Amino acid sequence: MAPQRFHEQFRHIQRSMPDVALAMGPDDDGHFLYEKGVVLARDGAEARAVEDAVRAHFTETRGLVPDHVRRVGPETNRSGITRIRVGDPAEGDDGVPHALRALTEAEGRRGHRLVSRNHVVHIAVNACPGDEPVPAPRGEPANPAPEESRHDPDTAVGVLVVDTGLVHDHGAYPLLAHTTGDPQVSETDADGLLRQYVGHGTFIAGIVAAVAPNTDITVRGTLNDVGAILESEFGGKLFEAVEQGGWPDIISLSAGTSTESAVGLLGLDAFMRELREQRTLLVAAAGNNGSDTPFWPAAYASLPEYADTVLSVGALRGDGASEACFSNHGPWVGAYAPGERLTSALTGFDAPVPYVYQHSTYDACRFGLGYACTCRFPRHTGVLSDTGESGTAEPDQVMFDGLAQWSGTSFATPAAAALVAAHMTAHKERDPRAARRQLLSSLTEYAEVRGAHVPALRPPTWRPVPVALPARSA
């Protein structure tokens, strides 16, 4: 039986947050992760109303004293969100599902959502990676290949990558020579092995620089802690990221989570409202669950008030003809870009770095597609496994000393963001949202996703990778 990557990754994230009790929701089926025993509410009167309603409900139905329900953490924060304790994970009590049910009636009276889970937002997009990186064959060029145009600091488009930080030697890769931002925290472990998802932000920056050389790229290490952050902290961190250098033209964000609601993340409400008032375009990954379940913040693109503010991006398979096996899909996904086995910089090449694989490869596509998908690539034995914490075999180890191949909507996203930036440069368009509209309206290329023809953003220098398709029956 193939190991379940979601459960493997859950353990990995839990170890990175030793002081936070995590659960899988909504019923241990792996749609999302959240903090046990805590719900989120807006500061002020709504937080007080939630606290009172939950305390009264729990006192009546569960015999808990009123003091069991209380606020935790800072009273106010940049996102305008309050964390309210509704259970004691140390005693095996989550309390969150009960609290959500208790407030259904109150939300109905007020006509809007009062409370939500405290979700985990993660760069592996719902803790389920498309695959893990592999060293590219020596001498193989980047894919997409670098455009021939040059960087002009006077006209460059500002692109902010919110992800893991830059590896220390990123400047040795010519395309990233003028990229700035936060350094990656703890690149290697005590044994000198590259940590999981180190280089994720550097890889993304390399894609942006290749497709749109006339960009000023800033990488913020908002998601340095194995790419995971609580929703209650994420909105404030996004504010910090944009305010350090001013609101950019484009934000490339390869992180998110699904939820139980169709109205977004409560912890991002303040940031999204502010974003709407700016001229910045948010380009966000649609997620790697092979599902049509909305994935936030990418799914904000489906809400009328954010239709012009957010571009949600799914991933095309290697040949660009259809969706990648892992890519989320649905009417809330605005466009698709190549996202399978792209080639970019993982390190700056100043020294070889060893990497040990974390996940086991499936024998067949876990999403039921018949082509040679990334579910079965690369072939390796991981150290995280349902068969035991240390696995049952010696884990595969590789050396990174050049470019890498990697798959996921994480990487389709910067390709799309870069095409918007390139359009701005080519047409001397200073409004990124106008450039997005112009780019999509001028498209003549489409891909087929679940029987629908969808906009396909294929960079001119991207090289299709042939895929092995199942033979058709006579």
Tab-separated table of C-alpha atoms in Angstrom:
chain	number	residue	atom	x	y	z
A	1	MET	CA	0.000	0.000	0.000
A	2	ALA	CA	1.423	3.371	-0.992
A	3	PRO	CA	2.258	5.804	1.847
A	4	GLN	CA	-0.072	8.783	2.113
A	5	ARG	CA	1.941	11.920	1.525
A	6	PHE	CA	-0.525	14.102	3.365
A	7	HIS	CA	-0.039	12.142	6.589
A	8	GLU	CA	3.716	12.130	6.099
A	9	GLN	CA	3.736	15.877	5.664
A	10	PHE	CA	1.386	16.356	8.606
A	11	ARG	CA	3.957	14.775	10.900
A	12	HIS	CA	6.706	16.893	9.377
A	13	ILE	CA	4.761	20.120	9.992
A	14	GLN	CA	3.743	19.066	13.488
A	15	ARG	CA	7.397	18.550	14.417
A	16	SER	CA	8.164	22.055	13.140
A	17	MET	CA	5.469	23.511	15.448
A	18	PRO	CA	6.119	21.681	18.724
A	19	ASP	CA	4.082	24.166	20.770
A	20	VAL	CA	0.993	24.011	18.515
A	21	ALA	CA	-1.445	21.091	18.565
A	22	LEU	CA	-2.587	20.374	15.014
A	23	ALA	CA	-5.456	18.370	13.577
A	24	MET	CA	-6.628	17.343	10.119
A	25	GLY	CA	-10.003	18.541	8.992
A	26	PRO	CA	-12.787	18.403	8.653
A	27	ASP	CA	-12.877	14.701	9.607
A	28	ASP	CA	-9.271	13.513	9.359
A	29	ASP	CA	-9.692	13.286	5.590
A	30	GLY	CA	-6.756	15.535	4.823
A	31	HIS	CA	-8.497	18.532	3.270
A	32	PHE	CA	-6.649	20.953	5.538
A	33	LEU	CA	-4.739	21.334	8.801
A	34	TYR	CA	-5.777	23.552	11.683
A	35	GLU	CA	-4.888	24.423	15.279
A	36	LYS	CA	-6.732	22.291	17.816
A	37	GLY	CA	-8.776	24.010	20.493
A	38	VAL	CA	-8.680	27.501	18.961
A	39	VAL	CA	-11.030	29.486	16.718
A	40	LEU	CA	-10.590	32.899	15.115
A	41	ALA	CA	-12.906	35.906	15.339
A	42	ARG	CA	-12.654	39.566	14.424
A	43	ASP	CA	-11.419	41.883	17.160
A	44	GLY	CA	-13.845	43.903	19.230
A	45	ALA	CA	-17.557	43.265	19.564
A	46	GLU	CA	-17.573	40.160	17.376
A	47	ALA	CA	-14.836	38.482	19.411
A	48	ARG	CA	-16.778	39.190	22.594
A	49	ALA	CA	-19.983	37.846	21.034
A	50	VAL	CA	-18.205	34.655	19.944
A	51	GLU	CA	-16.609	34.193	23.356
A	52	ASP	CA	-19.919	34.636	25.174
A	53	ALA	CA	-21.875	32.383	22.817
A	54	VAL	CA	-19.343	29.559	22.983
A	55	ARG	CA	-18.995	29.822	26.763
A	56	ALA	CA	-22.774	29.639	27.224
A	57	HIS	CA	-23.094	26.701	24.829
A	58	PHE	CA	-20.277	24.736	26.421
A	59	THR	CA	-21.555	25.385	29.937
A	60	GLU	CA	-25.005	24.095	29.003
A	61	THR	CA	-24.015	21.111	26.878
A	62	ARG	CA	-20.609	19.963	28.097
A	63	GLY	CA	-20.443	20.945	31.763
A	64	LEU	CA	-17.436	23.231	31.313
A	65	VAL	CA	-16.937	26.233	33.562
A	66	PRO	CA	-17.143	29.615	31.808
A	67	ASP	CA	-13.407	30.306	32.279
A	68	HIS	CA	-12.596	27.346	30.046
A	69	VAL	CA	-13.349	29.561	27.039
A	70	ARG	CA	-11.039	32.547	26.846
A	71	ARG	CA	-8.910	34.619	24.525
A	72	VAL	CA	-5.306	33.614	23.963
A	73	GLY	CA	-2.415	35.506	22.449
A	74	PRO	CA	-2.288	39.275	21.841
A	75	GLU	CA	-5.526	41.205	22.221
A	76	THR	CA	-4.981	43.045	18.920
A	77	ASN	CA	-2.856	42.502	15.846
A	78	ARG	CA	-2.362	43.900	12.358
A	79	SER	CA	-4.956	41.505	10.924
A	80	GLY	CA	-7.683	42.461	13.383
A	81	ILE	CA	-8.077	38.839	14.490
A	82	THR	CA	-8.506	37.333	17.967
A	83	ARG	CA	-7.659	33.726	18.893
A	84	ILE	CA	-10.238	32.214	21.258
A	85	ARG	CA	-9.597	29.017	23.151
A	86	VAL	CA	-12.511	26.579	22.955
A	87	GLY	CA	-10.836	23.338	24.022
A	88	ASP	CA	-7.820	21.896	25.778
A	89	PRO	CA	-5.721	19.734	23.412
A	90	ALA	CA	-3.581	18.619	26.342
A	91	GLU	CA	-6.681	16.878	27.705
A	92	GLY	CA	-7.578	15.437	24.314
A	93	ASP	CA	-10.316	18.042	23.828
A	94	ASP	CA	-10.415	19.902	20.509
A	95	GLY	CA	-13.659	21.839	20.953
A	96	VAL	CA	-13.439	23.519	17.548
A	97	PRO	CA	-16.175	21.493	15.778
A	98	HIS	CA	-18.508	22.079	18.751
A	99	ALA	CA	-17.792	25.817	18.745
A	100	LEU	CA	-18.446	26.101	15.019
A	101	ARG	CA	-21.801	24.366	15.415
A	102	ALA	CA	-22.687	26.533	18.393
A	103	LEU	CA	-22.262	29.705	16.353
A	104	THR	CA	-24.222	28.657	13.264
A	105	GLU	CA	-27.413	30.249	14.560
A	106	ALA	CA	-25.660	33.459	15.585
A	107	GLU	CA	-24.031	33.744	12.151
A	108	GLY	CA	-27.415	33.277	10.517
A	109	ARG	CA	-28.846	36.178	12.523
A	110	ARG	CA	-25.948	38.485	11.656
A	111	GLY	CA	-25.803	37.441	8.022
A	112	HIS	CA	-22.068	36.825	7.912
A	113	ARG	CA	-19.376	34.545	9.295
A	114	LEU	CA	-18.293	35.204	12.870
A	115	VAL	CA	-15.731	32.473	13.447
A	116	SER	CA	-13.390	30.083	11.654
A	117	ARG	CA	-10.745	27.474	12.320
A	118	ASN	CA	-7.148	28.621	12.588
A	119	HIS	CA	-5.896	26.944	9.403
A	120	VAL	CA	-2.312	26.090	8.534
A	121	VAL	CA	-1.208	27.851	5.351
A	122	HIS	CA	1.588	25.959	3.626
A	123	ILE	CA	3.807	26.287	0.560
A	124	ALA	CA	3.358	22.586	-0.203
A	125	VAL	CA	-0.165	23.715	-0.881
A	126	ASN	CA	-2.326	21.807	1.516
A	127	ALA	CA	0.664	19.808	2.715
A	128	CYS	CA	0.580	17.636	-0.403
A	129	PRO	CA	3.564	18.352	-2.684
A	130	GLY	CA	3.397	17.832	-6.429
A	131	ASP	CA	6.763	16.125	-6.069
A	132	GLU	CA	10.200	16.735	-4.622
A	133	PRO	CA	13.044	18.356	-6.557
A	134	VAL	CA	15.555	16.319	-8.543
A	135	PRO	CA	18.901	17.433	-9.949
A	136	ALA	CA	18.582	18.441	-13.583
A	137	PRO	CA	20.910	16.660	-16.005
A	138	ARG	CA	24.263	18.421	-16.057
A	139	GLY	CA	24.361	21.057	-18.774
A	140	GLU	CA	20.594	21.184	-19.204
A	141	PRO	CA	19.425	24.816	-19.461
A	142	ALA	CA	16.672	26.405	-17.437
A	143	ASN	CA	13.103	25.714	-18.545
A	144	PRO	CA	11.617	28.229	-19.197
A	145	ALA	CA	14.889	29.435	-20.753
A	146	PRO	CA	15.973	33.026	-20.067
A	147	GLU	CA	14.503	35.658	-22.339
A	148	GLU	CA	17.027	37.754	-24.245
A	149	SER	CA	15.785	41.104	-22.956
A	150	ARG	CA	17.692	42.823	-20.181
A	151	HIS	CA	17.046	44.290	-16.771
A	152	ASP	CA	16.499	48.054	-16.720
A	153	PRO	CA	16.244	49.392	-13.150
A	154	ASP	CA	14.385	52.499	-14.370
A	155	THR	CA	11.501	50.548	-15.913
A	156	ALA	CA	11.666	47.199	-14.092
A	157	VAL	CA	8.413	45.720	-12.795
A	158	GLY	CA	8.383	45.089	-9.040
A	159	VAL	CA	7.656	41.457	-8.139
A	160	LEU	CA	7.399	40.299	-4.536
A	161	VAL	CA	7.785	36.565	-3.908
A	162	VAL	CA	6.308	35.551	-0.531
A	163	ASP	CA	7.815	32.171	0.226
A	164	THR	CA	10.942	30.689	1.770
A	165	GLY	CA	13.997	32.925	1.736
A	166	LEU	CA	16.914	33.075	-0.669
A	167	VAL	CA	19.712	30.526	-0.357
A	168	HIS	CA	23.000	32.122	0.641
A	169	ASP	CA	24.674	31.635	-2.764
A	170	HIS	CA	21.754	32.650	-4.988
A	171	GLY	CA	23.768	35.528	-6.444
A	172	ALA	CA	26.097	33.041	-8.158
A	173	TYR	CA	23.216	32.194	-10.514
A	174	PRO	CA	23.360	34.979	-13.136
A	175	LEU	CA	19.580	35.407	-13.442
A	176	LEU	CA	19.348	36.166	-9.709
A	177	ALA	CA	22.316	38.517	-9.482
A	178	HIS	CA	20.100	41.529	-8.715
A	179	THR	CA	17.440	39.678	-6.693
A	180	THR	CA	17.146	40.863	-3.101
A	181	GLY	CA	15.307	39.784	0.030
A	182	ASP	CA	15.511	37.640	3.128
A	183	PRO	CA	18.050	34.859	3.566
A	184	GLN	CA	16.838	31.301	3.988
A	185	VAL	CA	16.906	30.257	7.646
A	186	SER	CA	18.730	26.983	8.430
A	187	GLU	CA	19.503	25.705	4.956
A	188	THR	CA	20.928	22.405	6.181
A	189	ASP	CA	20.472	20.178	9.222
A	190	ALA	CA	23.115	18.949	11.664
A	191	ASP	CA	24.245	16.326	9.118
A	192	GLY	CA	24.681	18.888	6.337
A	193	LEU	CA	21.583	17.726	4.432
A	194	LEU	CA	19.436	20.250	2.611
A	195	ARG	CA	16.212	20.768	4.572
A	196	GLN	CA	12.846	20.131	2.966
A	197	TYR	CA	11.589	23.061	0.844
A	198	VAL	CA	14.838	24.995	1.178
A	199	GLY	CA	15.346	26.634	-2.207
A	200	HIS	CA	11.595	26.843	-2.932
A	201	GLY	CA	11.607	30.651	-2.972
A	202	THR	CA	14.914	30.747	-4.885
A	203	PHE	CA	13.507	28.353	-7.511
A	204	ILE	CA	10.440	30.568	-7.935
A	205	ALA	CA	12.557	33.713	-8.266
A	206	GLY	CA	14.580	31.976	-10.982
A	207	ILE	CA	11.413	31.295	-12.995
A	208	VAL	CA	10.294	34.934	-12.727
A	209	ALA	CA	13.736	36.190	-13.790
A	210	ALA	CA	13.872	33.801	-16.767
A	211	VAL	CA	10.447	34.723	-18.176
A	212	ALA	CA	10.583	38.436	-17.297
A	213	PRO	CA	14.199	39.669	-16.969
A	214	ASN	CA	13.073	43.279	-16.568
A	215	THR	CA	11.854	42.733	-13.020
A	216	ASP	CA	13.047	43.802	-9.610
A	217	ILE	CA	12.461	40.631	-7.584
A	218	THR	CA	12.275	40.689	-3.796
A	219	VAL	CA	11.937	37.402	-1.910
A	220	ARG	CA	10.497	37.496	1.597
A	221	GLY	CA	11.041	34.475	3.852
A	222	THR	CA	7.559	34.675	5.329
A	223	LEU	CA	7.233	30.886	5.125
A	224	ASN	CA	10.726	29.849	6.200
A	225	ASP	CA	9.581	27.414	8.885
A	226	VAL	CA	9.123	24.349	6.606
A	227	GLY	CA	6.782	26.521	4.597
A	228	ALA	CA	4.011	26.411	7.209
A	229	ILE	CA	2.347	29.233	9.141
A	230	LEU	CA	-0.875	29.628	11.102
A	231	GLU	CA	-3.633	31.669	9.502
A	232	SER	CA	-3.742	33.874	12.598
A	233	GLU	CA	-0.162	34.980	11.856
A	234	PHE	CA	-0.218	34.965	8.081
A	235	GLY	CA	-2.175	38.170	7.465
A	236	GLY	CA	0.174	40.177	9.673
A	237	LYS	CA	3.215	38.654	7.959
A	238	LEU	CA	1.812	39.609	4.553
A	239	PHE	CA	1.418	43.199	5.737
A	240	GLU	CA	5.035	43.149	6.909
A	241	ALA	CA	6.192	41.749	3.574
A	242	VAL	CA	4.559	44.477	1.474
A	243	GLU	CA	5.364	47.327	3.839
A	244	GLN	CA	9.102	46.627	3.961
A	245	GLY	CA	9.557	47.926	0.431
A	246	GLY	CA	6.162	49.357	-0.442
A	247	TRP	CA	3.352	47.652	-2.310
A	248	PRO	CA	4.826	45.983	-5.420
A	249	ASP	CA	3.315	45.676	-8.872
A	250	ILE	CA	2.857	41.905	-8.499
A	251	ILE	CA	2.855	39.441	-5.592
A	252	SER	CA	3.657	35.825	-6.435
A	253	LEU	CA	2.266	33.578	-3.703
A	254	SER	CA	2.624	29.794	-3.868
A	255	ALA	CA	0.831	28.932	-0.640
A	256	GLY	CA	-2.660	28.432	0.690
A	257	THR	CA	-5.213	26.035	2.114
A	258	SER	CA	-8.693	24.735	1.512
A	259	THR	CA	-11.376	25.438	4.125
A	260	GLU	CA	-14.931	24.485	5.014
A	261	SER	CA	-16.290	27.783	3.748
A	262	ALA	CA	-16.645	29.459	0.391
A	263	VAL	CA	-15.793	32.936	1.632
A	264	GLY	CA	-12.059	32.815	2.209
A	265	LEU	CA	-9.729	33.037	5.195
A	266	LEU	CA	-10.873	35.128	8.136
A	267	GLY	CA	-7.251	35.796	9.062
A	268	LEU	CA	-6.660	37.416	5.643
A	269	ASP	CA	-9.761	39.629	5.606
A	270	ALA	CA	-7.882	42.809	6.548
A	271	PHE	CA	-5.030	42.161	4.129
A	272	MET	CA	-7.328	41.314	1.226
A	273	ARG	CA	-9.407	44.445	1.805
A	274	GLU	CA	-6.240	46.564	1.778
A	275	LEU	CA	-4.938	44.739	-1.300
A	276	ARG	CA	-8.153	45.574	-3.143
A	277	GLU	CA	-7.506	49.296	-2.572
A	278	GLN	CA	-3.970	49.089	-3.962
A	279	ARG	CA	-2.868	48.620	-7.588
A	280	THR	CA	-1.003	45.382	-6.791
A	281	LEU	CA	-1.989	42.135	-8.536
A	282	LEU	CA	-1.889	38.962	-6.427
A	283	VAL	CA	-0.987	35.863	-8.471
A	284	ALA	CA	-1.715	32.797	-6.328
A	285	ALA	CA	-1.288	29.031	-6.670
A	286	ALA	CA	-4.436	26.956	-7.080
A	287	GLY	CA	-3.052	24.025	-5.052
A	288	ASN	CA	-1.897	20.459	-5.601
A	289	ASN	CA	-4.812	18.338	-4.432
A	290	GLY	CA	-6.209	17.316	-7.836
A	291	SER	CA	-9.517	18.728	-6.594
A	292	ASP	CA	-12.125	21.340	-7.496
A	293	THR	CA	-12.434	22.407	-3.845
A	294	PRO	CA	-11.640	26.161	-3.603
A	295	PHE	CA	-8.140	26.842	-2.335
A	296	TRP	CA	-7.441	30.143	-0.589
A	297	PRO	CA	-6.237	32.802	-1.222
A	298	ALA	CA	-6.228	31.789	-4.918
A	299	ALA	CA	-10.008	31.258	-4.830
A	300	TYR	CA	-10.578	34.939	-3.989
A	301	ALA	CA	-10.391	35.334	-7.771
A	302	SER	CA	-13.905	33.848	-7.967
A	303	LEU	CA	-15.420	36.518	-5.697
A	304	PRO	CA	-16.730	39.499	-7.719
A	305	GLU	CA	-15.057	42.078	-5.495
A	306	TYR	CA	-11.642	40.462	-6.069
A	307	ALA	CA	-11.984	39.387	-9.704
A	308	ASP	CA	-9.624	42.150	-10.835
A	309	THR	CA	-7.278	41.791	-7.856
A	310	VAL	CA	-6.354	38.084	-7.881
A	311	LEU	CA	-5.214	35.740	-10.648
A	312	SER	CA	-5.461	32.078	-9.607
A	313	VAL	CA	-3.130	29.704	-11.441
A	314	GLY	CA	-3.360	25.971	-12.057
A	315	ALA	CA	-0.613	23.781	-13.512
A	316	LEU	CA	-0.337	22.222	-16.970
A	317	ARG	CA	1.331	18.858	-17.442
A	318	GLY	CA	4.681	18.517	-19.198
A	319	ASP	CA	3.374	18.790	-22.754
A	320	GLY	CA	1.116	21.735	-21.939
A	321	ALA	CA	-1.958	20.140	-23.470
A	322	SER	CA	-3.916	19.454	-20.294
A	323	GLU	CA	-3.788	19.871	-16.534
A	324	ALA	CA	-1.080	18.255	-14.433
A	325	CYS	CA	-2.318	15.303	-12.403
A	326	PHE	CA	-1.929	17.170	-9.112
A	327	SER	CA	-3.389	20.539	-10.146
A	328	ASN	CA	-6.556	21.830	-8.553
A	329	HIS	CA	-9.170	22.934	-11.055
A	330	GLY	CA	-12.617	24.457	-11.309
A	331	PRO	CA	-14.306	27.714	-12.296
A	332	TRP	CA	-12.351	29.585	-9.604
A	333	VAL	CA	-9.032	28.895	-11.421
A	334	GLY	CA	-8.402	31.786	-13.811
A	335	ALA	CA	-5.582	30.412	-15.956
A	336	TYR	CA	-3.103	27.567	-16.264
A	337	ALA	CA	0.653	27.652	-16.872
A	338	PRO	CA	3.334	24.968	-17.194
A	339	GLY	CA	3.972	23.442	-13.778
A	340	GLU	CA	5.448	20.017	-14.360
A	341	ARG	CA	9.215	19.349	-14.297
A	342	LEU	CA	10.251	22.971	-14.693
A	343	THR	CA	13.977	23.657	-14.394
A	344	SER	CA	15.366	26.490	-12.279
A	345	ALA	CA	17.908	27.290	-9.586
A	346	LEU	CA	17.661	25.503	-6.246
A	347	THR	CA	21.086	26.640	-5.023
A	348	GLY	CA	23.648	29.057	-6.405
A	349	PHE	CA	26.150	26.286	-7.177
A	350	ASP	CA	29.017	27.410	-4.951
A	351	ALA	CA	29.227	23.874	-3.505
A	352	PRO	CA	27.361	20.556	-3.888
A	353	VAL	CA	24.605	20.050	-1.293
A	354	PRO	CA	23.201	16.598	-0.372
A	355	TYR	CA	19.446	16.040	-0.105
A	356	VAL	CA	17.512	13.054	1.267
A	357	TYR	CA	14.019	12.399	-0.077
A	358	GLN	CA	11.133	12.780	2.360
A	359	HIS	CA	8.276	10.993	0.620
A	360	SER	CA	7.694	7.668	-1.072
A	361	THR	CA	6.617	7.542	-4.704
A	362	TYR	CA	3.284	6.015	-5.652
A	363	ASP	CA	3.135	2.939	-7.876
A	364	ALA	CA	0.326	4.599	-9.851
A	365	CYS	CA	-1.033	8.122	-10.149
A	366	ARG	CA	-2.823	8.855	-6.890
A	367	PHE	CA	-5.254	11.091	-8.799
A	368	GLY	CA	-6.265	8.372	-11.248
A	369	LEU	CA	-4.708	9.845	-14.389
A	370	GLY	CA	-3.033	7.451	-16.795
A	371	TYR	CA	-0.013	9.381	-18.060
A	372	ALA	CA	3.473	9.128	-16.519
A	373	CYS	CA	2.694	11.774	-13.930
A	374	THR	CA	4.736	13.287	-11.136
A	375	CYS	CA	2.984	11.021	-8.613
A	376	ARG	CA	5.479	8.389	-9.787
A	377	PHE	CA	8.436	10.730	-10.277
A	378	PRO	CA	11.156	10.722	-9.063
A	379	ARG	CA	11.415	7.046	-8.142
A	380	HIS	CA	12.739	6.875	-4.597
A	381	THR	CA	12.151	5.630	-1.056
A	382	GLY	CA	11.351	8.337	1.467
A	383	VAL	CA	12.305	8.622	5.133
A	384	LEU	CA	8.795	9.652	6.160
A	385	SER	CA	6.372	6.787	5.720
A	386	ASP	CA	3.215	5.217	7.090
A	387	THR	CA	5.320	2.104	7.651
A	388	GLY	CA	7.353	3.849	10.326
A	389	GLU	CA	9.026	7.139	11.185
A	390	SER	CA	12.360	6.052	9.739
A	391	GLY	CA	11.007	4.141	6.742
A	392	THR	CA	11.780	0.568	5.807
A	393	ALA	CA	14.681	1.121	3.429
A	394	GLU	CA	17.766	3.270	3.103
A	395	PRO	CA	16.457	6.614	1.821
A	396	ASP	CA	17.616	7.907	-1.541
A	397	GLN	CA	20.157	10.734	-1.453
A	398	VAL	CA	21.158	13.068	-4.294
A	399	MET	CA	23.567	15.985	-4.676
A	400	PHE	CA	22.429	19.390	-5.873
A	401	ASP	CA	25.218	21.272	-7.604
A	402	GLY	CA	23.321	22.937	-10.455
A	403	LEU	CA	19.795	23.431	-11.698
A	404	ALA	CA	16.891	21.336	-10.403
A	405	GLN	CA	13.591	20.067	-11.779
A	406	TRP	CA	10.484	20.560	-9.661
A	407	SER	CA	6.718	20.276	-10.175
A	408	GLY	CA	3.704	21.978	-8.618
A	409	THR	CA	1.285	24.843	-8.971
A	410	SER	CA	3.938	26.574	-6.852
A	411	PHE	CA	5.945	26.980	-10.055
A	412	ALA	CA	3.145	27.558	-12.554
A	413	THR	CA	2.319	30.628	-10.448
A	414	PRO	CA	5.577	32.576	-10.969
A	415	ALA	CA	5.496	31.681	-14.672
A	416	ALA	CA	2.081	33.368	-14.914
A	417	ALA	CA	3.178	36.305	-12.753
A	418	ALA	CA	6.222	36.800	-14.974
A	419	LEU	CA	4.107	36.800	-18.139
A	420	VAL	CA	2.034	39.639	-16.688
A	421	ALA	CA	5.265	41.486	-15.852
A	422	ALA	CA	6.658	40.854	-19.354
A	423	HIS	CA	3.431	42.203	-20.853
A	424	MET	CA	3.827	45.359	-18.762
A	425	THR	CA	7.337	45.876	-20.111
A	426	ALA	CA	6.497	45.091	-23.734
A	427	HIS	CA	3.444	47.375	-23.810
A	428	LYS	CA	4.723	50.057	-21.412
A	429	GLU	CA	1.724	49.330	-19.199
A	430	ARG	CA	2.210	50.488	-15.619
A	431	ASP	CA	-1.022	49.017	-14.210
A	432	PRO	CA	-0.543	45.287	-13.438
A	433	ARG	CA	-4.278	44.645	-13.242
A	434	ALA	CA	-4.810	46.195	-16.654
A	435	ALA	CA	-1.894	44.110	-17.956
A	436	ARG	CA	-3.559	40.962	-16.615
A	437	ARG	CA	-6.819	41.804	-18.399
A	438	GLN	CA	-5.006	42.613	-21.640
A	439	LEU	CA	-2.913	39.447	-21.484
A	440	LEU	CA	-5.849	37.125	-20.876
A	441	SER	CA	-8.077	38.817	-23.455
A	442	SER	CA	-5.369	38.509	-26.122
A	443	LEU	CA	-4.738	34.796	-25.573
A	444	THR	CA	-5.156	32.517	-28.559
A	445	GLU	CA	-3.879	29.388	-26.803
A	446	TYR	CA	-5.971	27.151	-24.608
A	447	ALA	CA	-5.638	23.832	-22.819
A	448	GLU	CA	-8.213	21.178	-22.026
A	449	VAL	CA	-8.961	20.707	-18.338
A	450	ARG	CA	-11.685	18.242	-17.358
A	451	GLY	CA	-13.448	18.747	-20.690
A	452	ALA	CA	-13.292	22.557	-20.592
A	453	HIS	CA	-11.081	24.852	-22.674
A	454	VAL	CA	-9.155	27.120	-20.314
A	455	PRO	CA	-6.695	30.004	-20.820
A	456	ALA	CA	-3.128	28.673	-21.126
A	457	LEU	CA	-0.210	30.967	-20.272
A	458	ARG	CA	2.785	29.315	-21.929
A	459	PRO	CA	6.036	31.328	-21.760
A	460	PRO	CA	7.626	31.681	-25.231
A	461	THR	CA	10.893	30.112	-24.026
A	462	TRP	CA	9.240	27.175	-22.236
A	463	ARG	CA	10.097	23.782	-23.751
A	464	PRO	CA	7.335	21.149	-23.596
A	465	VAL	CA	8.302	17.854	-21.986
A	466	PRO	CA	6.784	14.847	-23.794
A	467	VAL	CA	4.548	12.699	-21.621
A	468	ALA	CA	3.691	9.036	-22.042
A	469	LEU	CA	-0.074	8.762	-22.550
A	470	PRO	CA	-2.058	5.550	-22.099
A	471	ALA	CA	-2.858	3.668	-25.287
A	472	ARG	CA	-6.416	4.144	-26.539
A	473	SER	CA	-8.548	1.059	-26.903
A	474	ALA	CA	-9.632	0.146	-30.413
